[in-house]
Coordinates of C-alpha atoms in Angstrom, one line a residue:
M1 CA 101.8 146.3 35.7
D2 CA 102.0 144.3 38.9
K3 CA 101.9 146.4 42.0
I4 CA 103.1 145.6 45.5
T5 CA 99.9 145.1 47.6
A6 CA 101.3 144.2 51.0
T7 CA 104.2 144.1 53.3
L8 CA 105.2 140.9 55.1
Q9 CA 107.2 141.5 58.3
L10 CA 109.4 138.6 59.5
K11 CA 109.8 137.5 63.1
P12 CA 113.1 138.4 64.9
K13 CA 116.1 136.4 63.7
R14 CA 114.3 135.0 60.7
E15 CA 115.8 137.4 58.1
K16 CA 119.1 135.5 57.5
P17 CA 117.9 133.2 54.7
V18 CA 116.4 136.1 52.8
Q19 CA 119.6 138.1 53.2
N20 CA 121.5 135.1 51.9
R21 CA 119.2 135.1 48.9
H22 CA 117.4 131.9 49.5
P23 CA 114.2 132.3 47.4
W24 CA 111.6 130.9 49.9
V25 CA 109.9 132.5 52.8
F26 CA 108.0 129.9 54.9
S27 CA 104.8 130.7 56.8
G28 CA 106.5 130.1 60.2
A29 CA 108.9 133.0 59.6
I30 CA 106.2 135.7 59.2
R31 CA 105.2 137.9 62.1
Q32 CA 102.4 139.8 60.4
V33 CA 101.0 140.8 57.0
K34 CA 100.3 144.5 56.5
G35 CA 97.7 144.9 53.7
E36 CA 95.3 142.5 52.0
P37 CA 97.3 140.7 49.3
Q38 CA 95.4 138.4 46.9
P39 CA 96.9 135.0 46.0
G40 CA 99.7 135.5 43.5
D41 CA 100.2 139.3 44.3
L42 CA 103.5 140.9 44.6
V43 CA 104.5 141.7 48.2
E44 CA 107.6 143.1 49.9
V45 CA 109.4 141.4 52.7
V46 CA 110.9 143.3 55.6
A47 CA 112.8 142.3 58.7
H48 CA 111.3 142.6 62.2
D49 CA 112.7 146.1 62.5
N50 CA 111.2 147.0 59.1
E51 CA 114.5 146.9 57.1
W52 CA 113.6 146.2 53.5
L53 CA 114.7 142.8 52.3
A54 CA 113.1 141.5 49.1
T55 CA 110.2 141.4 46.7
G56 CA 108.3 138.2 45.8
Y57 CA 104.9 136.7 45.0
Y58 CA 102.5 135.6 47.7
N59 CA 100.4 132.5 48.3
P60 CA 98.4 132.1 51.5
H61 CA 97.6 128.5 50.5
S62 CA 101.2 127.3 50.6
Q63 CA 103.6 126.6 53.4
I64 CA 106.0 128.6 51.2
R65 CA 104.2 131.9 51.6
V66 CA 106.5 134.0 49.4
R67 CA 108.7 133.1 46.4
L68 CA 111.3 135.8 46.2
L69 CA 112.1 137.5 42.9
S70 CA 114.2 140.5 43.6
W71 CA 116.6 141.7 46.3
E72 CA 116.9 145.2 44.8
E73 CA 114.6 147.7 46.4
A74 CA 114.7 150.0 43.3
E75 CA 113.9 147.1 40.9
T76 CA 110.4 147.1 39.5
V77 CA 109.0 143.6 38.8
D78 CA 107.0 144.2 35.6
E79 CA 106.7 142.7 32.2
G80 CA 110.2 144.1 31.3
W81 CA 111.6 142.4 34.4
W82 CA 110.2 139.0 33.3
R83 CA 111.5 139.5 29.8
G84 CA 114.9 140.3 31.1
R85 CA 115.1 137.2 33.4
L86 CA 113.8 135.0 30.6
A87 CA 116.4 136.4 28.1
A88 CA 119.2 135.9 30.7
A89 CA 118.2 132.2 31.2
L90 CA 118.1 131.6 27.4
A91 CA 121.5 133.2 27.0
R92 CA 123.0 130.9 29.5
R93 CA 121.6 127.9 27.5
E94 CA 123.1 129.4 24.3
A95 CA 126.5 129.4 26.1
L96 CA 126.2 125.7 26.7
A97 CA 126.3 125.2 22.9
L98 CA 124.1 122.1 22.9
A99 CA 122.5 122.7 19.5
P100 CA 122.4 121.4 16.8
E101 CA 123.6 118.0 18.0
T102 CA 121.0 118.3 20.8
T103 CA 117.6 119.8 20.2
A104 CA 115.9 119.0 23.5
Y105 CA 117.0 120.7 26.7
R106 CA 115.9 122.8 29.6
L107 CA 115.6 126.6 29.0
V108 CA 114.3 127.8 32.3
Y109 CA 114.9 125.9 35.6
A110 CA 112.7 127.7 38.1
E111 CA 114.6 129.0 41.2
S112 CA 117.9 128.2 39.7
D113 CA 117.3 130.8 37.0
R114 CA 115.8 133.2 39.5
L115 CA 112.3 132.5 38.1
P116 CA 110.7 130.4 40.9
G117 CA 107.9 128.1 39.9
L118 CA 108.6 128.3 36.2
V119 CA 110.1 125.4 34.1
V120 CA 110.5 125.7 30.3
D121 CA 111.9 122.9 28.1
G122 CA 112.6 123.2 24.4
Y123 CA 111.9 120.3 22.1
G124 CA 112.9 121.2 18.6
D125 CA 110.4 123.9 17.4
F126 CA 108.2 123.5 20.4
L127 CA 108.3 124.7 24.0
V128 CA 106.8 122.9 27.1
L129 CA 106.0 125.2 30.1
Q130 CA 105.2 124.1 33.6
A131 CA 103.6 126.5 36.0
L132 CA 104.4 125.0 39.4
T133 CA 103.2 127.8 41.6
L134 CA 100.3 130.1 41.9
G135 CA 102.4 133.1 41.1
I136 CA 103.4 131.6 37.7
E137 CA 99.9 130.4 37.1
R138 CA 98.7 134.0 37.3
R139 CA 101.4 135.1 34.8
K140 CA 101.6 132.1 32.4
E141 CA 99.9 133.9 29.6
M142 CA 102.3 136.8 29.8
V143 CA 105.3 134.5 30.1
S144 CA 104.0 132.5 27.1
G145 CA 103.8 135.7 25.1
L146 CA 107.3 136.7 26.1
L147 CA 108.7 133.3 25.2
A148 CA 107.0 133.4 21.8
E149 CA 108.5 136.9 21.2
L150 CA 112.0 135.7 22.3
L151 CA 112.1 132.3 20.6
A152 CA 109.4 132.3 17.9
P153 CA 108.5 128.6 18.5
A154 CA 105.9 126.7 16.5
G155 CA 103.9 126.2 19.7
I156 CA 104.0 126.3 23.5
V157 CA 102.5 123.3 25.4
E158 CA 101.5 123.5 29.1
R159 CA 102.3 120.4 31.2
S160 CA 101.3 121.7 34.6
D161 CA 99.9 118.2 35.4
V162 CA 102.2 117.7 38.4
D163 CA 101.4 116.8 42.0
V164 CA 103.3 119.8 43.5
R165 CA 100.6 122.1 42.3
E166 CA 98.2 120.7 44.9
K167 CA 100.4 122.2 47.6
E168 CA 99.8 125.6 45.9
G169 CA 96.0 125.0 45.9
L170 CA 96.0 124.5 42.1
A171 CA 94.4 121.9 39.9
Q172 CA 96.5 120.1 37.3
E173 CA 96.3 121.5 33.8
K174 CA 97.7 120.7 30.3
G175 CA 97.0 121.9 26.8
V176 CA 98.3 124.3 24.1
L177 CA 99.1 127.8 25.5
W178 CA 100.3 129.4 22.3
G179 CA 100.6 128.5 18.6
E180 CA 100.0 125.1 17.1
A181 CA 99.7 121.7 18.8
P182 CA 102.7 119.4 18.5
P183 CA 102.6 116.1 16.5
E184 CA 101.7 113.0 18.5
E185 CA 105.3 112.0 18.2
L186 CA 107.9 114.7 17.8
V187 CA 111.4 113.5 16.9
V188 CA 114.3 115.3 18.7
Q189 CA 118.0 114.7 18.9
E190 CA 120.3 114.2 21.9
H191 CA 124.0 114.0 21.3
G192 CA 123.0 113.0 17.8
H193 CA 120.7 110.1 19.0
R194 CA 117.0 110.4 17.9
F195 CA 114.1 110.1 20.3
G196 CA 110.4 110.3 19.7
V197 CA 108.5 112.2 22.4
D198 CA 104.9 112.8 23.2
L199 CA 104.8 116.3 24.6
M200 CA 101.1 116.1 25.6
A201 CA 101.2 112.8 27.4
G202 CA 104.8 111.7 28.1
H203 CA 106.4 111.6 31.6
K204 CA 107.6 115.0 32.9
T205 CA 107.7 117.2 29.8
G206 CA 108.5 114.3 27.4
L207 CA 112.0 113.1 28.1
Y208 CA 114.2 112.9 31.2
L209 CA 116.4 115.7 30.0
D210 CA 118.4 115.9 33.3
Q211 CA 120.0 112.5 32.5
R212 CA 121.4 113.6 29.1
E213 CA 125.1 113.9 30.1
N214 CA 124.9 110.7 32.2
R215 CA 123.6 108.8 29.2
A216 CA 126.6 110.0 27.3
L217 CA 129.0 109.0 30.0
V218 CA 127.6 105.6 30.8
G219 CA 127.1 104.8 27.1
Q220 CA 130.8 104.8 26.2
R221 CA 132.4 101.9 24.4
R222 CA 134.9 101.4 27.3
F223 CA 132.0 100.5 29.5
L224 CA 129.5 98.7 27.3
E225 CA 131.2 97.3 24.1
G226 CA 130.3 93.6 23.9
K227 CA 128.4 93.7 27.1
E228 CA 125.0 92.4 28.1
V229 CA 123.1 95.4 29.6
L230 CA 120.0 95.6 31.9
N231 CA 118.3 99.0 31.7
V232 CA 115.9 99.1 34.7
F233 CA 113.1 101.7 34.9
A234 CA 113.9 102.1 31.2
Y235 CA 110.9 104.4 30.4
S236 CA 111.3 105.2 26.6
G237 CA 114.7 103.7 26.3
G238 CA 116.9 106.7 27.3
F239 CA 120.2 104.8 27.8
A240 CA 119.5 102.1 25.2
P241 CA 120.4 103.9 22.0
Y242 CA 123.7 105.0 23.6
A243 CA 124.4 101.4 24.7
A244 CA 123.7 100.1 21.2
A245 CA 126.0 102.8 19.7
A246 CA 128.7 101.7 22.1
G247 CA 128.4 98.1 20.8
A248 CA 126.5 96.4 23.6
R249 CA 125.9 92.8 22.8
A250 CA 122.3 92.8 24.1
I251 CA 120.1 95.2 26.0
V252 CA 117.1 94.3 28.2
N253 CA 114.8 97.2 28.9
L254 CA 112.6 96.8 32.0
D255 CA 109.7 99.0 32.9
S256 CA 106.2 98.8 34.4
S257 CA 104.7 100.6 31.4
A258 CA 104.1 98.6 28.1
A259 CA 103.4 101.9 26.3
A260 CA 106.8 103.3 27.5
L261 CA 108.6 100.2 26.3
A262 CA 106.8 100.4 22.9
Q263 CA 108.3 103.9 22.6
A264 CA 111.7 102.6 23.6
E265 CA 111.5 100.0 20.8
R266 CA 110.5 102.8 18.4
N267 CA 113.4 104.9 19.6
M268 CA 115.8 102.1 18.9
A269 CA 114.4 101.8 15.4
L270 CA 114.7 105.6 14.9
N271 CA 118.4 105.2 15.4
G272 CA 118.7 102.2 13.1
Y273 CA 118.9 99.6 15.9
E274 CA 116.5 96.7 15.3
R275 CA 118.3 94.0 17.2
P276 CA 116.8 90.5 17.8
D277 CA 118.8 89.9 20.9
D278 CA 117.4 93.0 22.8
G279 CA 114.5 92.5 25.2
Y280 CA 111.5 94.6 26.4
V281 CA 110.2 93.3 29.7
V282 CA 107.0 94.7 31.3
G283 CA 107.0 94.2 35.1
D284 CA 107.7 95.4 38.6
A285 CA 111.4 96.1 38.8
F286 CA 111.9 94.6 42.3
Q287 CA 110.0 91.5 41.4
V288 CA 111.7 90.9 38.0
L289 CA 115.1 91.5 39.5
R290 CA 114.4 88.9 42.2
E291 CA 113.3 86.4 39.5
Y292 CA 116.5 87.0 37.7
R293 CA 118.5 86.4 40.9
D294 CA 116.6 83.2 41.7
S295 CA 117.2 81.9 38.1
G296 CA 120.9 82.8 38.2
R297 CA 120.6 85.4 35.4
Q298 CA 123.5 87.8 35.3
F299 CA 124.5 90.9 33.3
D300 CA 127.7 92.8 32.5
A301 CA 126.2 96.3 33.1
I302 CA 123.1 97.4 35.0
I303 CA 121.5 100.9 34.9
L304 CA 119.1 101.8 37.8
D305 CA 117.2 105.0 37.1
P306 CA 114.1 104.7 39.4
P307 CA 111.4 107.3 39.9
K308 CA 111.4 109.6 43.0
F309 CA 111.1 107.4 46.1
A310 CA 111.1 110.2 48.6
H311 CA 108.7 113.1 48.0
S312 CA 109.4 114.7 51.4
R313 CA 111.5 114.1 54.5
R314 CA 108.8 111.9 55.8
D315 CA 109.5 109.4 53.1
V316 CA 113.3 109.2 53.5
Q317 CA 113.4 106.1 55.7
G318 CA 111.2 104.1 53.4
A319 CA 113.0 105.4 50.4
T320 CA 116.4 104.4 51.7
R321 CA 115.1 100.8 52.2
G322 CA 113.9 100.8 48.6
Y323 CA 117.2 102.1 47.2
K324 CA 119.2 99.6 49.3
D325 CA 117.1 96.6 48.1
L326 CA 117.3 97.7 44.5
N327 CA 121.1 98.2 44.6
W328 CA 121.6 94.9 46.6
L329 CA 119.8 93.1 43.8
A330 CA 121.8 94.8 41.1
F331 CA 125.1 93.9 42.8
R332 CA 124.0 90.2 43.1
L333 CA 123.1 90.2 39.3
L334 CA 126.4 91.7 38.1
R335 CA 129.1 89.5 36.7
P336 CA 132.6 90.1 38.1
G337 CA 134.0 93.3 36.6
G338 CA 130.5 94.5 35.9
I339 CA 129.4 98.1 35.7
L340 CA 126.5 99.6 37.8
A341 CA 125.1 103.0 37.0
T342 CA 122.7 103.9 39.9
F343 CA 120.7 107.0 40.4
S344 CA 118.4 108.8 42.8
C345 CA 116.2 111.8 41.8
S346 CA 114.8 112.3 45.3
G347 CA 115.8 115.7 46.5
A348 CA 115.2 114.6 50.1
I349 CA 118.0 112.1 49.7
S350 CA 121.4 113.8 49.8
A351 CA 124.3 112.6 47.8
D352 CA 126.1 111.5 51.0
L353 CA 123.1 109.5 52.2
F354 CA 122.7 107.9 48.8
Q355 CA 126.3 106.8 48.7
K356 CA 125.9 105.3 52.3
V357 CA 122.9 103.4 51.1
V358 CA 124.8 101.9 48.1
F359 CA 127.6 101.1 50.5
G360 CA 125.2 99.2 52.7
A361 CA 123.9 97.3 49.6
V362 CA 127.3 96.2 48.4
V363 CA 128.3 95.0 51.9
D364 CA 125.1 93.0 52.2
A365 CA 125.6 91.6 48.7
E366 CA 129.2 90.5 49.7
R367 CA 130.7 92.2 46.8
D368 CA 133.5 94.8 46.3
A369 CA 132.9 98.0 44.2
Q370 CA 134.7 101.1 43.3
I371 CA 133.2 104.5 42.4
L372 CA 134.4 105.5 39.0
Y373 CA 132.3 108.6 38.6
Q374 CA 129.9 110.7 40.7
M375 CA 127.1 112.0 38.5
G376 CA 124.5 114.8 38.7
Q377 CA 122.0 116.6 36.6
A378 CA 122.9 118.1 33.2
P379 CA 124.2 121.7 33.1
D380 CA 120.9 123.0 31.7
H381 CA 119.6 122.1 35.1
P382 CA 122.1 124.3 37.1
V383 CA 122.3 124.4 40.9
L384 CA 121.9 127.9 42.3
L385 CA 124.5 128.2 45.1
T386 CA 122.0 130.1 47.3
F387 CA 119.3 127.4 46.7
P388 CA 120.9 124.0 47.3
E389 CA 117.5 122.3 47.0
S390 CA 117.9 122.7 43.2
A391 CA 120.4 119.8 43.3
Y392 CA 118.3 116.7 43.3
L393 CA 119.8 114.1 40.8
K394 CA 122.7 112.1 42.0
G395 CA 124.3 109.0 40.6
L396 CA 127.3 106.7 41.0
L397 CA 129.1 104.7 38.3

């Protein structure tokens, strides 16, 4: 059983975020450490006057010194506690009633499910686990065993090959944690559409699950029937089967990865869409969009789903320039009455700032545009009210 090995005392006037149940304690808030905690150990956090505040796990190598787990002094953070938190997260997903039409969705979303540093996605009979922090890294074998007990999957894959682990002093890792290895291409369903995913080598954990409800919204007949669609940063197609089902006349999928576009083409075939008028273009999005602009090419609908442009606040200025340029090009390429679905997954870019950037783009493009829908991440990626940082995906239609 984990034991509390140290007490971290906060500086005066630094207890408010903890009292408000924000799950992070930064190094600058700590006055002193009483004890000799090892990386990943459980510690208790007290105010400057020694009032007990919370329990969490400790990492001296990270700017976020403590990730808080419990605000109940009498609560013991042991294996039973982890089982209870996991079971509660799974029950919340059951309440969403996504299955059986959808067989790929997030089961545990880190801080939002009060399990900081732990992400678990379900893909059919397999689970994909990401240990994003040192505290979860130390406990991932236990967590895998509990997930196996609660869900009885065929196998559990680790995809902790993410840059954020470097901030925790951890190397990137991936492999099979429990059970059998998944097939090279596992076929899952999303709102009845079929997608082939590579759990061992695909982006993120295989699919961009956070965009599921946005794909369903954008891919409606009222928006795309009979339209010529440009799907930018298409990855493995994502929006394309929805667009085909909605009766889009032609779909051009644009991505920098030939392998991703090959999967996009296979995904279309999995859904019975082998369409000669569709295109798969390998190239840099900014460059290809400029070439389309210069040649007078236009589309009825454009989807912009770029990767994260801002990894921290330092990147915000450069990211906004990138988002503005991208959206300016899209507005120039749209036919009158056209539809633009534009997204940002950069947590450092607020929804308000993103809307202002798109406003600047439409003014510079000398176009008029109305917002039909404001979009966010799917409900299996919930936003904890005491942790607004868990809201990262924003979009405008």
